[in-house]
């Protein structure tokens, strides 16, 4: 019944959206606007064929257009930011001015050019005032001028890689996952106004392709009221549009590189003054799709195909419609460790030797997002839109289920999980005088379906458990009592079958908000309030005030800012049902490590966060922006696993405290040279007890522990140089990470007690780089014990004997320096209309052997990408 209900409700959403568009529906998205105007001469006559340039020197945004026969120009799809506008025409002195785009309300300019050689010259401002913004929200702006030349580590999650390398406060993790400002996956994407708060790492969903993005804003400060749910980092993306491209413009690219990685892609934009279409399609095939648990790549093939299309049409001078369509499919193997391959001495119940583990995944994602924009007046814009996004995740076990057995996996599991998010959004923007007001609402429903099949493949699992009275599960070879007898029918080693879990639910959410950005002299105020209503497996409502203040000291090119936000955080939707009700199942209860016999559904949490920062320009060449952050959260979210399988489940701890500092230093284009440095130091302190979800209580005697995305310091420095505008270029990255908190690494309790290493397999010891004096483990000879004075690791920082503390001195991944480089030429044959480009990228040029994490509760062990080379050839028209 629920399946038919979901289908009917989804159809209702689509019908509502299509009906709204049929009633009436400028190329601007939910987070961009347009700059238009008329250029005239001193007599008031129009100036034709004048060049208008709109530029932001910090983000790298630059767009050019020409005035038409009526002297008019339009620059569409301009993201929210301050811009420098320059107009040049033959026989006229150049004009230069500044505009601030902060609303979907179009900016209209009337520009009067002076005759060239006039005694009254135009002053072109070129100082620190062009580099700073009087806004209370700490953020980073990135345009294609940067990320087209940025060496990116992952082609299958290039958007995550871009965010990690270009934004402060980001801790890098495996498989395209990043931790924003000390939180685990508390990040959201806003794509042309469509909110996406579900996880976008490549083991959960498929990301929007980077080729479809024109520019993006990464908000790490206190979010304005229009943003809710997961706001540690908000990635505000504006997609590419074909409107205004009167001749087809695009490119065809292909590349080949290490691990047999090959790509092919095409994008085309075409349109006119009132319409446009942009489409991009690409494919990827690689031998290293996910980050494996070994530096040697084993069983890590994958492929991905995606297509994105954006259509714009202006129905009249007052209203326009936009439609975003996307589909992505990815298929990939779950990488193996040597433990998964060797299965030393293991046979299945039929007496056959075990084969290497062969677990695979497939994710299919489609997205439909229409919107209608109505210009009510020169000061007001109304927007109405809808969206349907669907993820289907399939996890496939080995063909012989017993091949899934490994030291960290005792059960074989298959999963078919779907997440369908459908909603409507509306907003009204009004700009008048000192006020920039926006009010809006978003209603969405998320339909979840979870189908899991599970069987025990380790004949030692049940005997290792105890019953409810603490007695051994097996007495004289017979199961004694529950949970022993409950698990026995699903022990495949004893002739059992598969346990099936079926879960369905519908999460409803309503958000209402109003905000006003008030600009008065040197002051800027951002005030607002948001109301969130959550109705899922639990219910919650929250009023969330937002307040920001910024002051511009123009004489020194300094902006001081402070802000506060109250935020409702919603639970992760991925495997929400099994995490919330799994403890009710007598079969799943012991496998999930539940501490009670009843389920504890995940409920929304709430956060108070405080920010203080400054922005400082040094002349016209360097700008610094830094922010101190302090966040206190009730119901702090994390992940655990279903038994010992690759299925991740959300959990929540009592509270968390996250203080930190993040900063950015930018050098805008200076004679072809530009630079960007981002850095952060963020603590992530979580407090027992666990309050909801499946069991995962760590050993934290003090009740406080650092979660595995806490990192003391990281920084990325990007240098870019192009000696002349049409010549070759070079891009260079230096990334330093002090190391995330590690998993279960043995440590010395005191200087005299030998360290017990029998809890790790030989392979796990090798992954961690453990050693005892001059003795290193091999796959056939693991270490057993070691004197503290001789014990150490080449890949993990282990606390000195007797000093380990889960809060103040936990084991950490060893620090690392990584260097990437890209060189290329965007027009190797110096063509005019048609151009060929060539690019060579090298990742991890020193071939540094290092870990992202080790035995992480959430994701296990993963190595960084070895040295890889990629060569790309492109044709542009």
PDB file of C-alpha atoms in Angstrom, residues 55 57-59 126-133 556-559 614-626 663-671 673-679 718-719:
ATOM      1  CA  UNK A  55      33.940  41.116 -13.126  1.00  0.00           C
ATOM      2  CA  UNK A  57      38.417  39.896  -8.992  1.00  0.00           C
ATOM      3  CA  UNK A  58      38.239  37.554  -5.984  1.00  0.00           C
ATOM      4  CA  UNK A  59      35.974  34.796  -7.350  1.00  0.00           C
ATOM      5  CA  UNK A 126      41.419  49.851  -8.148  1.00  0.00           C
ATOM      6  CA  UNK A 127      42.131  49.384  -4.482  1.00  0.00           C
ATOM      7  CA  UNK A 128      41.180  47.214  -1.541  1.00  0.00           C
ATOM      8  CA  UNK A 129      37.604  48.431  -1.685  1.00  0.00           C
ATOM      9  CA  UNK A 130      37.026  46.220  -4.728  1.00  0.00           C
ATOM     10  CA  UNK A 131      38.189  43.121  -2.864  1.00  0.00           C
ATOM     11  CA  UNK A 132      36.056  43.157   0.278  1.00  0.00           C
ATOM     12  CA  UNK A 133      32.354  42.667   0.955  1.00  0.00           C
ATOM     13  CA  UNK A 556      41.806  50.635   6.061  1.00  0.00           C
ATOM     14  CA  UNK A 557      39.776  48.321   3.767  1.00  0.00           C
ATOM     15  CA  UNK A 558      38.620  46.292   6.777  1.00  0.00           C
ATOM     16  CA  UNK A 559      35.300  44.583   7.445  1.00  0.00           C
ATOM     17  CA  UNK A 614      37.121  39.990   9.743  1.00  0.00           C
ATOM     18  CA  UNK A 615      38.038  40.649   6.133  1.00  0.00           C
ATOM     19  CA  UNK A 616      41.117  42.689   5.310  1.00  0.00           C
ATOM     20  CA  UNK A 617      42.447  43.874   1.979  1.00  0.00           C
ATOM     21  CA  UNK A 618      46.097  44.774   1.553  1.00  0.00           C
ATOM     22  CA  UNK A 619      46.209  47.216  -1.297  1.00  0.00           C
ATOM     23  CA  UNK A 620      44.643  45.819  -4.451  1.00  0.00           C
ATOM     24  CA  UNK A 621      46.618  42.582  -4.466  1.00  0.00           C
ATOM     25  CA  UNK A 622      45.766  40.521  -1.357  1.00  0.00           C
ATOM     26  CA  UNK A 623      42.614  39.959   0.680  1.00  0.00           C
ATOM     27  CA  UNK A 624      42.309  37.927   3.894  1.00  0.00           C
ATOM     28  CA  UNK A 625      39.102  36.613   5.440  1.00  0.00           C
ATOM     29  CA  UNK A 626      39.023  34.725   8.737  1.00  0.00           C
ATOM     30  CA  UNK A 663      40.602  31.483   6.992  1.00  0.00           C
ATOM     31  CA  UNK A 664      41.220  32.334   3.369  1.00  0.00           C
ATOM     32  CA  UNK A 665      43.922  34.401   1.642  1.00  0.00           C
ATOM     33  CA  UNK A 666      43.309  35.407  -1.986  1.00  0.00           C
ATOM     34  CA  UNK A 667      45.595  37.057  -4.520  1.00  0.00           C
ATOM     35  CA  UNK A 668      43.467  38.193  -7.491  1.00  0.00           C
ATOM     36  CA  UNK A 669      44.869  38.146 -10.993  1.00  0.00           C
ATOM     37  CA  UNK A 670      48.182  40.020 -10.978  1.00  0.00           C
ATOM     38  CA  UNK A 671      49.867  40.004 -14.392  1.00  0.00           C
ATOM     39  CA  UNK A 673      49.430  35.209 -11.444  1.00  0.00           C
ATOM     40  CA  UNK A 674      46.782  34.347  -8.851  1.00  0.00           C
ATOM     41  CA  UNK A 675      46.841  32.473  -5.573  1.00  0.00           C
ATOM     42  CA  UNK A 676      44.427  31.068  -3.015  1.00  0.00           C
ATOM     43  CA  UNK A 677      45.191  29.669   0.424  1.00  0.00           C
ATOM     44  CA  UNK A 678      42.509  28.185   2.696  1.00  0.00           C
ATOM     45  CA  UNK A 679      43.143  26.780   6.161  1.00  0.00           C
ATOM     46  CA  UNK A 718      46.720  26.910  -4.966  1.00  0.00           C
ATOM     47  CA  UNK A 719      49.019  28.865  -7.273  1.00  0.00           C
TER      48      UNK A 719
END
